[in-house]
Tab-separated table of C-alpha atoms and ligand atoms in Angstrom:
chain	number	residue	atom	x	y	z
A	1	MET	CA	172.986	60.628	62.178
A	2	LYS	CA	169.382	61.087	60.957
A	3	LYS	CA	168.220	58.997	63.906
A	4	ASN	CA	170.142	61.280	66.327
A	5	ILE	CA	168.541	64.397	64.826
A	6	LYS	CA	165.119	62.786	65.159
A	7	LYS	CA	165.881	61.950	68.825
A	8	LEU	CA	167.059	65.512	69.475
A	9	LEU	CA	163.962	66.948	67.837
A	10	CYS	CA	161.794	64.639	69.926
A	11	VAL	CA	163.512	65.707	73.171
A	12	LEU	CA	163.162	69.384	72.187
A	13	LEU	CA	159.447	68.882	71.448
A	14	CYS	CA	158.929	67.243	74.829
A	15	ILE	CA	160.719	70.057	76.661
A	16	THR	CA	158.686	72.679	74.776
A	17	SER	CA	155.423	70.863	75.551
A	18	VAL	CA	156.237	70.627	79.263
A	19	PHE	CA	157.198	74.315	79.281
A	20	LEU	CA	153.991	75.260	77.491
A	21	LEU	CA	151.896	73.164	79.873
A	22	CYS	CA	153.563	74.807	82.876
A	23	SER	CA	153.024	78.247	81.412
A	24	CYS	CA	149.377	77.439	80.748
A	25	GLU	CA	148.933	76.222	84.304
A	26	SER	CA	150.433	79.384	85.730
A	27	LEU	CA	148.319	81.405	83.288
A	28	TYR	CA	145.200	79.640	84.545
A	29	GLU	CA	146.342	80.234	88.114
A	30	TYR	CA	146.857	83.908	87.265
A	31	LEU	CA	143.463	84.195	85.574
A	32	ASP	CA	141.842	82.328	88.430
A	33	SER	CA	143.372	84.537	91.108
A	34	ASP	CA	142.519	87.609	89.044
A	35	LEU	CA	138.888	86.517	88.709
A	36	SER	CA	138.495	85.760	92.401
A	37	ALA	CA	140.164	89.081	93.236
A	38	GLU	CA	137.605	90.739	90.979
A	39	GLU	CA	134.779	88.787	92.614
A	40	ASN	CA	135.997	89.861	96.053
A	41	SER	CA	136.174	93.480	95.037
A	42	LEU	CA	132.597	93.628	93.681
A	43	PRO	CA	130.929	96.625	95.345
A	44	ALA	CA	128.369	95.732	98.024
A	45	PRO	CA	124.724	96.335	97.071
A	46	ARG	CA	123.534	99.767	98.167
A	47	LEU	CA	120.573	101.144	100.004
A	48	VAL	CA	119.733	104.435	98.285
A	49	SER	CA	117.293	106.906	99.766
A	50	HIS	CA	116.121	109.797	97.574
A	51	PHE	CA	114.576	112.550	99.703
A	52	LEU	CA	112.784	114.308	96.876
A	53	ASP	CA	112.377	118.056	96.733
A	54	VAL	CA	108.596	118.308	96.483
A	55	GLY	CA	108.217	121.784	98.003
A	56	GLN	CA	106.063	121.848	101.138
A	57	GLY	CA	105.344	118.128	101.391
A	58	ASP	CA	107.055	114.786	101.748
A	59	SER	CA	108.201	112.110	99.330
A	60	THR	CA	111.031	109.613	99.635
A	61	PHE	CA	111.908	107.009	97.019
A	62	ILE	CA	114.059	104.154	98.283
A	63	GLN	CA	116.062	101.570	96.346
A	64	LEU	CA	116.544	98.598	98.665
A	65	PRO	CA	119.817	96.627	98.509
A	66	ASP	CA	118.242	93.677	96.646
A	67	GLY	CA	116.732	95.874	93.921
A	68	ARG	CA	113.255	96.152	95.389
A	69	THR	CA	111.848	99.664	95.755
A	70	MET	CA	109.726	101.661	98.146
A	71	LEU	CA	107.901	104.986	97.884
A	72	ILE	CA	106.994	106.733	101.123
A	73	ASP	CA	104.491	109.542	100.383
A	74	ALA	CA	104.206	111.567	97.182
A	75	GLY	CA	103.840	115.287	97.989
A	76	VAL	CA	100.922	117.455	96.852
A	77	THR	CA	98.901	116.711	93.692
A	78	ASP	CA	101.056	118.797	91.329
A	79	GLU	CA	104.228	116.957	92.365
A	80	GLY	CA	102.911	113.535	91.326
A	81	ASP	CA	103.994	113.572	87.665
A	82	GLY	CA	107.511	114.729	88.558
A	83	ILE	CA	107.892	111.968	91.149
A	84	GLY	CA	106.745	109.350	88.639
A	85	LYS	CA	109.231	110.686	86.069
A	86	TYR	CA	112.086	110.746	88.603
A	87	ILE	CA	111.470	107.064	89.403
A	88	SER	CA	111.177	106.085	85.723
A	89	ASP	CA	114.373	108.013	84.873
A	90	LEU	CA	116.200	105.810	87.401
A	91	GLY	CA	115.145	102.848	85.259
A	92	CYS	CA	112.608	101.617	87.825
A	93	LYS	CA	109.278	100.332	86.545
A	94	ARG	CA	107.881	99.071	89.813
A	95	ILE	CA	107.247	100.155	93.384
A	96	ASP	CA	107.303	97.045	95.555
A	97	PHE	CA	106.151	98.817	98.702
A	98	LEU	CA	103.969	101.928	98.591
A	99	ILE	CA	103.476	103.666	101.922
A	100	ALA	CA	101.078	106.533	102.553
A	101	THR	CA	102.187	107.625	106.029
A	102	HIS	CA	98.901	109.449	106.738
A	103	PRO	CA	96.119	110.896	104.599
A	104	HIS	CA	97.143	114.571	104.483
A	105	SER	CA	97.277	116.098	101.003
A	106	ASP	CA	100.980	117.071	101.272
A	107	HIS	CA	101.769	113.338	101.572
A	108	ILE	CA	99.163	111.555	99.441
A	109	GLY	CA	98.167	114.342	97.014
A	110	GLY	CA	100.572	113.295	94.254
A	111	MET	CA	100.374	109.545	94.820
A	112	ARG	CA	97.802	108.727	92.156
A	113	ARG	CA	99.828	110.483	89.454
A	114	ALA	CA	103.197	109.253	90.752
A	115	ILE	CA	102.218	105.588	90.376
A	116	LYS	CA	100.293	106.022	87.109
A	117	GLU	CA	102.955	104.427	84.875
A	118	LEU	CA	104.403	102.090	87.506
A	119	GLU	CA	103.556	98.614	88.727
A	120	VAL	CA	102.736	98.558	92.428
A	121	GLY	CA	103.226	95.638	94.829
A	122	GLU	CA	102.032	96.114	98.412
A	123	VAL	CA	100.285	99.214	99.770
A	124	TYR	CA	100.369	100.285	103.429
A	125	MET	CA	98.305	102.977	105.162
A	126	PRO	CA	97.433	103.597	108.812
A	127	LYS	CA	93.891	102.686	109.888
A	128	VAL	CA	92.386	106.163	109.684
A	129	THR	CA	90.281	107.859	107.046
A	130	ALA	CA	90.075	111.413	105.769
A	131	ASP	CA	86.982	113.026	104.376
A	132	THR	CA	88.758	114.588	101.431
A	133	PHE	CA	88.432	114.354	97.664
A	134	THR	CA	92.176	113.528	97.382
A	135	TYR	CA	91.911	110.593	99.779
A	136	GLU	CA	88.730	109.188	98.184
A	137	LYS	CA	90.270	109.449	94.709
A	138	LEU	CA	93.441	107.637	95.790
A	139	LEU	CA	91.441	104.805	97.385
A	140	LYS	CA	89.339	104.510	94.222
A	141	GLU	CA	92.443	104.337	92.038
A	142	LEU	CA	94.036	101.659	94.234
A	143	GLY	CA	90.771	99.696	94.160
A	144	ASN	CA	90.535	99.996	90.357
A	145	ARG	CA	94.028	98.524	90.107
A	146	GLY	CA	93.074	95.627	92.375
A	147	LEU	CA	95.435	96.769	95.117
A	148	LYS	CA	94.432	95.977	98.686
A	149	VAL	CA	95.562	98.308	101.456
A	150	LYS	CA	97.387	96.686	104.370
A	151	THR	CA	97.293	98.326	107.794
A	152	ALA	CA	100.412	100.234	108.752
A	153	LYS	CA	101.055	99.885	112.503
A	154	ALA	CA	103.908	99.253	114.929
A	155	GLY	CA	105.269	95.715	114.838
A	156	VAL	CA	104.598	95.076	111.128
A	157	ARG	CA	107.589	93.764	109.176
A	158	ILE	CA	107.245	95.025	105.614
A	159	ALA	CA	110.243	93.280	104.103
A	160	SER	CA	113.373	91.352	104.913
A	161	SER	CA	116.176	89.752	102.978
A	162	ALA	CA	118.843	87.271	104.021
A	163	ASP	CA	121.365	88.138	101.328
A	164	PRO	CA	122.039	91.044	101.373
A	165	GLN	CA	120.757	91.183	104.911
A	166	TYR	CA	118.243	93.948	105.612
A	167	THR	CA	114.900	94.509	107.293
A	168	VAL	CA	112.094	97.045	106.895
A	169	ASP	CA	109.864	97.474	109.967
A	170	LEU	CA	107.122	99.803	111.116
A	171	LEU	CA	107.660	101.399	114.545
A	172	ALA	CA	104.438	103.456	114.585
A	173	PRO	CA	101.554	104.118	114.898
A	174	CYS	CA	101.558	102.266	118.238
A	175	GLY	CA	97.941	103.206	119.029
A	176	ASP	CA	94.722	103.767	117.119
A	177	ASN	CA	93.197	106.884	118.630
A	178	TYR	CA	94.887	110.237	118.159
A	179	GLU	CA	93.617	113.806	118.125
A	180	GLY	CA	95.263	114.755	114.839
A	181	LEU	CA	96.069	112.792	111.684
A	182	ASN	CA	99.822	113.446	112.033
A	183	ASP	CA	100.239	111.040	114.936
A	184	TYR	CA	98.768	108.220	112.832
A	185	SER	CA	101.894	108.485	110.633
A	186	ALA	CA	103.499	105.217	109.635
A	187	VAL	CA	107.107	105.329	110.868
A	188	VAL	CA	109.520	103.165	108.886
A	189	MET	CA	112.877	101.781	110.038
A	190	ILE	CA	115.255	100.197	107.501
A	191	ARG	CA	118.259	98.344	108.884
A	192	TYR	CA	120.982	97.258	106.488
A	193	GLY	CA	124.246	95.749	107.725
A	194	GLY	CA	125.507	98.147	110.367
A	195	VAL	CA	123.418	101.162	109.348
A	196	SER	CA	119.820	102.218	109.874
A	197	PHE	CA	117.526	104.770	108.216
A	198	LEU	CA	114.409	106.091	109.995
A	199	TYR	CA	111.435	107.801	108.292
A	200	THR	CA	109.029	109.467	110.698
A	201	GLY	CA	106.298	110.957	108.479
A	202	ASP	CA	104.565	113.741	110.414
A	203	ALA	CA	104.623	111.900	113.786
A	204	GLU	CA	104.371	114.389	116.663
A	205	LEU	CA	104.886	114.309	120.422
A	206	ALA	CA	102.116	111.750	121.205
A	207	SER	CA	103.501	109.192	118.752
A	208	GLU	CA	107.137	109.912	119.649
A	209	THR	CA	106.308	109.330	123.337
A	210	GLU	CA	104.618	106.010	122.507
A	211	MET	CA	107.580	104.889	120.389
A	212	LEU	CA	109.924	105.690	123.279
A	213	LYS	CA	107.663	103.737	125.691
A	214	SER	CA	107.386	100.775	123.291
A	215	GLY	CA	111.012	99.888	123.934
A	216	ALA	CA	111.744	99.707	120.185
A	217	ASP	CA	115.322	100.462	119.178
A	218	LEU	CA	114.969	103.956	117.704
A	219	SER	CA	118.670	104.583	117.066
A	220	ALA	CA	119.394	105.465	113.450
A	221	ASP	CA	122.245	106.869	111.387
A	222	VAL	CA	119.919	108.744	109.045
A	223	VAL	CA	116.536	110.242	109.915
A	224	LYS	CA	113.799	111.878	107.851
A	225	ILE	CA	112.897	114.437	110.499
A	226	GLY	CA	109.240	114.529	111.574
A	227	HIS	CA	106.596	116.931	110.302
A	228	HIS	CA	108.796	119.102	108.056
A	229	GLY	CA	110.901	120.194	111.050
A	230	SER	CA	107.967	121.407	113.142
A	231	SER	CA	108.643	121.974	116.850
A	232	ASP	CA	105.572	119.793	117.586
A	233	SER	CA	107.830	116.897	116.578
A	234	SER	CA	111.433	116.065	117.504
A	235	CYS	CA	111.007	116.175	121.288
A	236	GLU	CA	114.326	116.067	123.117
A	237	GLU	CA	114.013	112.449	124.345
A	238	PHE	CA	113.120	111.206	120.874
A	239	VAL	CA	116.012	113.098	119.268
A	240	ALA	CA	118.408	111.652	121.864
A	241	ALA	CA	117.096	108.101	121.324
A	242	VAL	CA	117.514	108.389	117.533
A	243	GLY	CA	120.933	110.084	117.790
A	244	ALA	CA	121.280	110.294	114.010
A	245	SER	CA	124.442	111.473	112.250
A	246	TYR	CA	122.407	112.835	109.314
A	247	GLY	CA	118.920	114.336	109.240
A	248	VAL	CA	116.768	115.478	106.323
A	249	ILE	CA	113.956	118.003	106.578
A	250	SER	CA	111.479	118.112	103.720
A	251	CYS	CA	109.912	121.565	103.425
A	252	GLY	CA	109.142	124.294	100.889
A	253	GLU	CA	110.986	127.573	100.524
A	254	ASN	CA	109.335	130.360	102.582
A	255	ASN	CA	106.446	128.045	103.496
A	256	ASP	CA	103.388	129.363	105.389
A	257	TYR	CA	104.133	127.296	108.491
A	258	GLY	CA	107.603	128.659	109.188
A	259	HIS	CA	109.019	125.107	108.831
A	260	PRO	CA	111.539	124.136	109.959
A	261	HIS	CA	111.096	125.651	113.423
A	262	LYS	CA	114.209	126.942	115.202
A	263	GLN	CA	113.520	124.887	118.363
A	264	ALA	CA	113.470	121.620	116.382
A	265	LEU	CA	116.661	122.565	114.496
A	266	LYS	CA	118.405	123.329	117.791
A	267	ARG	CA	117.428	119.957	119.312
A	268	TRP	CA	118.923	118.028	116.382
A	269	GLU	CA	122.024	120.222	116.200
A	270	LYS	CA	122.565	119.701	119.935
A	271	ALA	CA	122.461	115.934	119.310
A	272	GLY	CA	125.207	116.360	116.685
A	273	THR	CA	123.009	115.630	113.673
A	274	LYS	CA	124.161	117.147	110.385
A	275	LEU	CA	121.065	118.640	108.788
A	276	TYR	CA	120.006	118.795	105.152
A	277	ARG	CA	116.891	120.619	103.915
A	278	THR	CA	115.063	120.154	100.645
A	279	ASP	CA	114.215	123.906	100.565
A	280	LEU	CA	117.945	124.727	100.607
A	281	ASN	CA	119.610	121.598	99.173
A	282	GLY	CA	116.964	120.423	96.700
A	283	THR	CA	116.730	116.645	96.435
A	284	VAL	CA	119.013	114.894	98.935
A	285	ILE	CA	120.319	111.398	98.181
A	286	ILE	CA	121.768	109.366	101.043
A	287	SER	CA	123.128	105.914	100.306
A	288	SER	CA	125.014	103.170	102.102
A	289	ASP	CA	126.714	99.838	101.436
A	290	GLY	CA	125.770	98.741	104.939
A	291	SER	CA	128.749	100.392	106.603
A	292	GLU	CA	129.699	103.735	105.034
A	293	ILE	CA	127.211	106.506	104.323
A	294	CYS	CA	127.375	108.907	101.354
A	295	VAL	CA	125.379	112.117	101.024
A	296	ASP	CA	124.716	113.836	97.718
A	297	THR	CA	122.660	116.999	97.307
A	298	GLU	CA	121.171	118.680	94.252
A	299	ARG	CA	122.358	122.097	95.496
A	300	GLN	CA	124.940	123.322	97.953
A	301	GLU	CA	123.480	125.609	100.595
B	401	LIG	ZN1	103.042	116.958	106.200
């Protein structure tokens, strides 16, 4: 009898073990499938473009999809500290690519102060000089920090990444002899997945015409509209070639130049571009995962 009980207990133990093993296996399978489901649903890295409200001037801080960063221009002198703080508050300690589109004070004035507390990687400027205190001081500061200035011109690839896949290219300046400084503006195109963001500095008709002639693909989903919305920029052919869904104009409230000009606004509206303005919307943040585009503004109009 005792032997039979022992046998029964043994059989029961075996059955329980097999059951437990099976349960464990299905638990592992469950955990495994859950983990891979979680892996698959990880959000795609984002390209985030902060069109900063710097009054009458220009400054855009960009977080690239692989974590690298870029600062295009830094407004007038008094805006520099605020730009630096904005970047630091995002948890960024470094600007990998610093671009001064052209040496006008509403673009480079605040640069020295903006980068004061930040590490800087590469610096790009067009090959043109300005006989101003602001420009000389910026060059001196960059020199003191051991930073060499690379020439910004059409055809230069600033950055690329295979995973996530994106590229940063310069589309202008195409030439090296312009009447005004604005047409020397470095024009930046970022392509990420199926979307593209274009930053045109203060490029005017001469540069826009050259970009059109160069055969470069100018089409973009998002555009930083040229020269604060001046009618000297945004010629009809250029606007049509860009064909952006979203456009941002960086300008100050009641500025002395009457920016943005009605003619330029009309050309973009005719092309179906939804416009945002830093004088009305404050800072505008446009981001993308490579397919969808999100727009966030500091203020509603
Ligand atoms: Zn400007």
